[in-house]
């Protein structure tokens, strides 16, 4: 008989939260430890093939450093598309994981950043890290549902999802963002999406869904949901070719999780794209 | 520079066709051999627990006979919802597999039946079977794409999909059926669909997708696409509880394929429904 | 210059309220007096033909008892579809009439029930009855408009309309319910709807509209409006055949109102269906 | 198994056709005999009160002449809105009844007129009348369904419905007209429609529906369906006040059918409007 | 980081506000000085040709008086369509300019009038004028954005735009009005709109857009946006022929601004209409 | 009474055709004469500032050569996004002007190219040029309306509009392209579009509309119409910064037409974007 709305509302959300509360994948932890920027996304750009030829005792570390460099490069490209962010602005890192991109955004723009996640473990980890770096006055992480953040209407100059839209319904997601972002604000996502042109969800795409308990959307679903909710693209970049080297290197690394094969298959067979979309709120 | 439209148009369709051209799963073949009604769908109703206690030398056969009985019972329930079909009517078995339900429909109504499949192997198998039974004058199987059958407008009094809608876009599918079925005709499907209420695609659902290279739709997607294309439900039956015994028996049988676990998990955790929908063309 | 929104907003709503404020139809009053469960809906199931052969002095009472039994059976089928309702839940009887189904729901589930009606006479009658039964702590009736109840967002685990949707616009109605029912809650209606398949509104359907000053919707309108407002069917049952006996018996009874003929014509000519729809809020 | 599409497709259409095949209402026949312009619509404008005071032996005829004058005035207002029709144009009288307005249109513009009706009796009557007047070279009546005329795409410079849209689905109707009318062509209707503002269908409106086995649409439905099908209003005239005198006179005449009361009630209580809409095909 | 929403939100709105803050066009000022009713719209009706033949010393004044008479006549026609406005009602003049029509509305109905404008200069001018006339108790002007007025939900019995819709998005505009106007309230606009039938925006229409930094909408856009937001037309009047004399006279006057040519061209070539639309809120 | 559909259907189309039939702008003719590639679009990339310092007798020619180089660079970027075009493919240059880009496409891919224009003068000019170059076996120009080309369904592997979409309705345009392009084909446009973010059409944008009798669309209109018609973006590039140098150089050249100022203003004030969109047909 209460109307209080819990952060986790469905069995599905509870299972995703549970997954991330317990996840301790070396590919996220070890790479993060390179410079204490913890990411939960993939990388872009060519890797230095020399790392594969490094002496046995340093080879593993060299590869991990290189993977981390590519991840950070990806986050930089995402931040390049946030538009003109000023120190007094507030921006939101939606599905922030352990918080790495928020730290980078604050360092670049000097602005306020609110990261949100449905994993309480991640939120706690990220807030500790912000305190340790002394940026907790401007960078804060919250245990919140991205479909219903409770933040004030019009409060966010920009919002991004770095590989976290596959856990939610896009229409509901962008409806919430349309509420949070004022006219002229910006939305950016980097995401994997399956290719409407080659047809339905391929086996490789379903393997990724199963691995992460996620629900990869069709490319068309992004453009439909953005248009329906008052967002207009200004830049769209097909990053598929740029992300393949990351996966090839990771497949050969000690932190491979087994999902590398399906990603490489999906990208190469053209059933899956790695896409950046930047859109303006109108 | 040609405009001829091939049956198989996308990489995805080619991969599905390839799967079924080579499939020789005992769960389909052995069960079909019981009475030469070959099905590609699951069963409903309680099984006789005595089959599990049968002597070793007949136990396997007893279980297979029982599974086949449940499959046939499912097809009978589907046919119960086709409405008033008369001998001069023409009806379509969309995604007909090796043709069992078409044979049953012709036997019950005396009508013309056109089964279609994108697997040439299945089509050939089914036509041979129709000839062997002497019903090839009224039951014919075709190598055709259900999204674009080429059959004449208004030619089908009824169409059904028995567990074959997860391979196609529902909007495109029902647009084609809206063309084929005249006002007052009937559409019936039995399908697994994921539950919008529990949220996104669960891990068990993705395992099923991956196994069959399919793309299970949300329950809501069926009702949206039917409404958008001029179909109005008249009966909807939640068969989830009725299909669980079939899977429990199959899991214990010699023809288990390994996908039994994900199905049972998905049904029991309520992330997946086994649904019959009967709708009128208006 | 005020923004206070009255319960009755349109001339139409005022005329409907007026009808029910003055209605004292024996078919509702006399049947209710059998066991003080007052219904404003029809019945389902076969009647006992013996009542027609009862001796003159008891025949009338026997028929009335039988009609009331069928009405109560209908309400029981409706309650069967409300899902898992627990004592702490709150549910809403929308268009509650003199309150009978609310009493039954509270008796079955032990939960809180809010009945609403735009007839102040009915609301007063029903609250008196609840007090008399000593359930007024959990069963309350309100003078409210179902399009704008003022109840708190997310406060109702389930809502039903037992033959009361023909007085309102379905899009507006389900928009309000989408607000009231949280994710995973249930909506159920039993309603008469005209058949899109046989074409427009038949004469018999217009006679019913005229009798009750109502506006019977097309079957398709229910599915369209549910889909548009975030409700997904889980069960749909065509009760047409099951309700015909009720009307046949009522036609022969002392409480016939004259509308029995149009109902029987409409059902038999297939221009009208008696439908139960159960749908989940997603 | 044929795809030929009959003119009458649904039970509803058959019942409407049957009504009009047997209708011999004096209010249509006697008024038509005044000058052999047979109308099936109502009139507008003030009547001459002197007719009510005419001597007993001529009073009836005087009233009938006056009613007919008002009917013809209504048809003239409709024709005023057809735009610039030239002798080589072809225009369509959709739901032409016994053909009066088609005759008037040909007389005014010299153009080709195709009248259509689902009553074979009316079509035959109207063609005989055209022959008798010697205009059958340019005025032809056809037994056709207005939802699917079979006329060539783009063939009609203008189409009108004079009180005949309440028998069909407006979306389907205007889709067919969008096909028939080329860019820049015109559509005109005069119709009764119920008032969305006062709420649902009033009792008086349902009485009219029942009398004519029709399905009066909401005012909003016209504008929605026109917009959806590429028609843009250029003039909308509320003729309600102008038609009330016609009904008041008719109520006092010998040709009253009993439906006069509901019409007057509906107009006066503001639950019903008599509306002319002229729209351009874009 | 604030969520306060400024009246002027986009560069475009600021440029329009700037235009009107500095506008001192004699065609508005001099005509207003005739009787201190300051309009920012055009006129309708025939002019008295005698004014052109007036003696040199009074000719200019005679023409200006005549132009002002036609402007006032236009405002009167608009007010004729507001429906039944009573003294206790509150109505809104959206895009009120220097406030003339608001004064006329208050004088006619005795009701409360709120005029709004994004030009602070106009708002101040109009409030001074209301004070001077002693009607500032009921007529108030506000510096507000018509897309987001901040007025209370359901507070306005009627709203009109007199030639001010070409500065805003119609969907957003009518969404705000749907919030402000209760069921049964009225919306009226007089506006220039380009003609979908003749195709795209003609050169003359673009000249008008450029002159006023506005964005003339297609005729179809009005009906689409009204339907989408719960407004149903009750009267639509094509005033094109009625406004041409005003422009012909103005072209010959001392207050011509140079835009007269494009208006006359656009009206005469039929690429532009001067339209009144009255619609009910449902 | 004919249904033949003329190429030019509306007054607007006739006025546009008339403009281009008579246009002999040196900025198009003189630049084309550099190498007989005649373009009707603008350029991108930095210009060589040395051309401004060239000696008086060659300065003019140097600037014209440089402008032409930037135009050709723009066409090359467009062709880069057409995807994998093979010699047997057929592609369409929609709004081809004097045909330059078609020639470049054929030279690059060896494929068939159909250019279409509503200017008969341009079509004749372009066909002569194709014959002169000896490519008329594969490159053909047609007098056709891009909204209704008459080409066969599925016949075009790719279609592009190089600055020609501002003359047509985008929904109608992409509906025709959806018919022409098979699944997996590509659509590319480079276009100026006004910026929804800064609000309505600015004065500079209206000046451009007026100059070319065109109707510049909002950026959002492109994404909405693509989504509605089965096209999904794969790359979107904001070319605004890249096109400004072209306009700055042109403004200083002998071929300036006077429209350079509005373009520079519109780009610099951010009310206008120069956008490339590449989208897949699904």
XYZ file of N, CA and C in Angstrom, chain A residues 9-13 19 167 194 196-203 206-207 209-216 269-270, chain B residues 9-13 19 167 194 196-203 206-207 209-216 269-270:
168
model
N 13.204 -2.352 -9.484
C 11.767 -2.594 -9.551
C 11.388 -3.941 -10.117
N 12.216 -4.490 -10.951
C 11.830 -5.740 -11.597
C 12.857 -6.817 -11.255
N 12.443 -8.062 -11.441
C 13.367 -9.176 -11.227
C 14.607 -9.003 -12.089
N 14.379 -8.518 -13.295
C 15.502 -8.356 -14.197
C 16.514 -7.356 -13.635
N 16.015 -6.221 -13.143
C 16.930 -5.221 -12.582
C 17.671 -5.788 -11.368
N 24.544 -9.203 -10.483
C 25.711 -9.526 -11.307
C 26.845 -8.539 -11.033
N 20.755 -2.473 -21.009
C 20.046 -3.009 -19.841
C 18.640 -2.435 -19.686
N 22.824 -4.213 -32.655
C 22.826 -5.196 -33.747
C 22.319 -4.534 -35.018
N 20.286 -3.944 -38.175
C 18.994 -4.251 -38.796
C 19.165 -4.779 -40.212
N 20.228 -4.371 -40.852
C 20.375 -4.716 -42.264
C 20.631 -6.207 -42.463
N 21.426 -6.802 -41.569
C 21.695 -8.239 -41.756
C 20.566 -9.079 -41.182
N 19.586 -8.437 -40.566
C 18.408 -9.177 -40.110
C 18.371 -9.262 -38.604
N 17.878 -10.354 -38.083
C 17.641 -10.510 -36.637
C 18.924 -10.645 -35.855
N 18.805 -10.941 -34.588
C 19.881 -11.119 -33.632
C 20.682 -12.367 -33.991
N 21.938 -12.237 -34.314
C 22.740 -13.404 -34.685
C 23.115 -14.198 -33.443
N 23.636 -15.407 -33.661
C 24.050 -16.231 -32.523
C 25.106 -15.509 -31.680
N 23.490 -13.053 -29.417
C 22.814 -13.701 -28.287
C 23.819 -14.197 -27.250
N 24.995 -14.599 -27.688
C 26.015 -15.021 -26.719
C 26.434 -13.849 -25.835
N 24.518 -11.193 -25.158
C 23.347 -10.975 -24.292
C 23.370 -11.912 -23.089
N 23.644 -13.162 -23.382
C 23.607 -14.153 -22.317
C 24.716 -13.899 -21.300
N 25.908 -13.567 -21.792
C 27.051 -13.347 -20.924
C 26.773 -12.227 -19.927
N 26.217 -11.136 -20.411
C 26.010 -9.966 -19.556
C 24.568 -9.842 -19.047
N 23.720 -10.841 -19.310
C 22.267 -10.756 -19.005
C 21.717 -9.443 -19.552
N 22.101 -9.108 -20.759
C 21.619 -7.839 -21.297
C 20.760 -8.079 -22.517
N 20.333 -7.024 -23.148
C 19.362 -7.093 -24.219
C 19.780 -6.071 -25.264
N 20.681 -6.487 -26.147
C 21.243 -5.569 -27.145
C 20.141 -5.102 -28.084
N 31.266 -10.328 -38.939
C 30.186 -10.783 -39.824
C 29.193 -9.648 -40.091
N 29.478 -8.468 -39.505
C 28.651 -7.278 -39.778
C 27.261 -7.371 -39.166
N 16.958 -13.221 -47.913
C 17.429 -11.880 -48.249
C 18.545 -11.374 -47.375
N 18.616 -11.836 -46.153
C 19.624 -11.280 -45.265
C 20.544 -12.401 -44.797
N 21.700 -11.990 -44.303
C 22.633 -12.976 -43.759
C 21.969 -13.784 -42.656
N 21.154 -13.107 -41.888
C 20.490 -13.783 -40.791
C 19.573 -14.891 -41.308
N 18.788 -14.583 -42.333
C 17.889 -15.602 -42.881
C 18.676 -16.775 -43.448
N 20.850 -23.617 -40.559
C 20.650 -24.387 -39.331
C 19.637 -25.505 -39.564
N 11.802 -15.782 -35.391
C 12.829 -15.609 -36.425
C 12.611 -14.350 -37.251
N 9.098 -13.292 -24.023
C 9.623 -12.927 -22.709
C 8.675 -11.942 -22.036
N 7.462 -8.831 -20.229
C 7.769 -7.416 -20.017
C 7.748 -7.045 -18.541
N 6.966 -7.781 -17.777
C 6.782 -7.399 -16.382
C 8.047 -7.614 -15.566
N 8.739 -8.719 -15.830
C 9.959 -8.955 -15.057
C 11.123 -8.161 -15.620
N 10.910 -7.456 -16.713
C 11.943 -6.575 -17.235
C 12.548 -7.141 -18.506
N 13.807 -6.919 -18.748
C 14.496 -7.281 -19.995
C 14.644 -8.783 -20.166
N 15.392 -9.157 -21.161
C 15.682 -10.532 -21.554
C 16.557 -11.182 -20.477
N 16.081 -12.213 -19.828
C 16.889 -12.857 -18.785
C 17.972 -13.725 -19.419
N 18.902 -14.157 -18.577
C 19.976 -15.016 -19.096
C 19.405 -16.285 -19.742
N 18.200 -15.553 -23.189
C 19.304 -15.397 -24.148
C 19.927 -16.735 -24.503
N 19.934 -17.679 -23.568
C 20.468 -19.005 -23.902
C 19.609 -19.689 -24.961
N 17.742 -18.059 -27.201
C 18.041 -17.318 -28.432
C 19.299 -17.845 -29.101
N 20.325 -18.029 -28.284
C 21.600 -18.448 -28.841
C 21.509 -19.857 -29.422
N 20.807 -20.742 -28.718
C 20.685 -22.126 -29.172
C 20.049 -22.210 -30.552
N 18.972 -21.448 -30.739
C 18.222 -21.540 -31.999
C 18.548 -20.391 -32.951
N 19.535 -19.531 -32.637
C 19.827 -18.314 -33.430
C 18.532 -17.539 -33.643
N 17.746 -17.414 -32.623
C 16.485 -16.714 -32.803
C 16.453 -15.462 -31.942
N 15.344 -14.780 -31.959
C 15.213 -13.471 -31.337
C 13.840 -13.423 -30.682
N 13.766 -13.949 -29.469
C 12.483 -14.041 -28.777
C 11.940 -12.643 -28.510
N 11.045 -18.951 -13.414
C 11.366 -17.641 -12.840
C 10.404 -16.573 -13.373
N 9.480 -16.984 -14.239
C 8.436 -16.086 -14.738
C 8.984 -15.041 -15.708
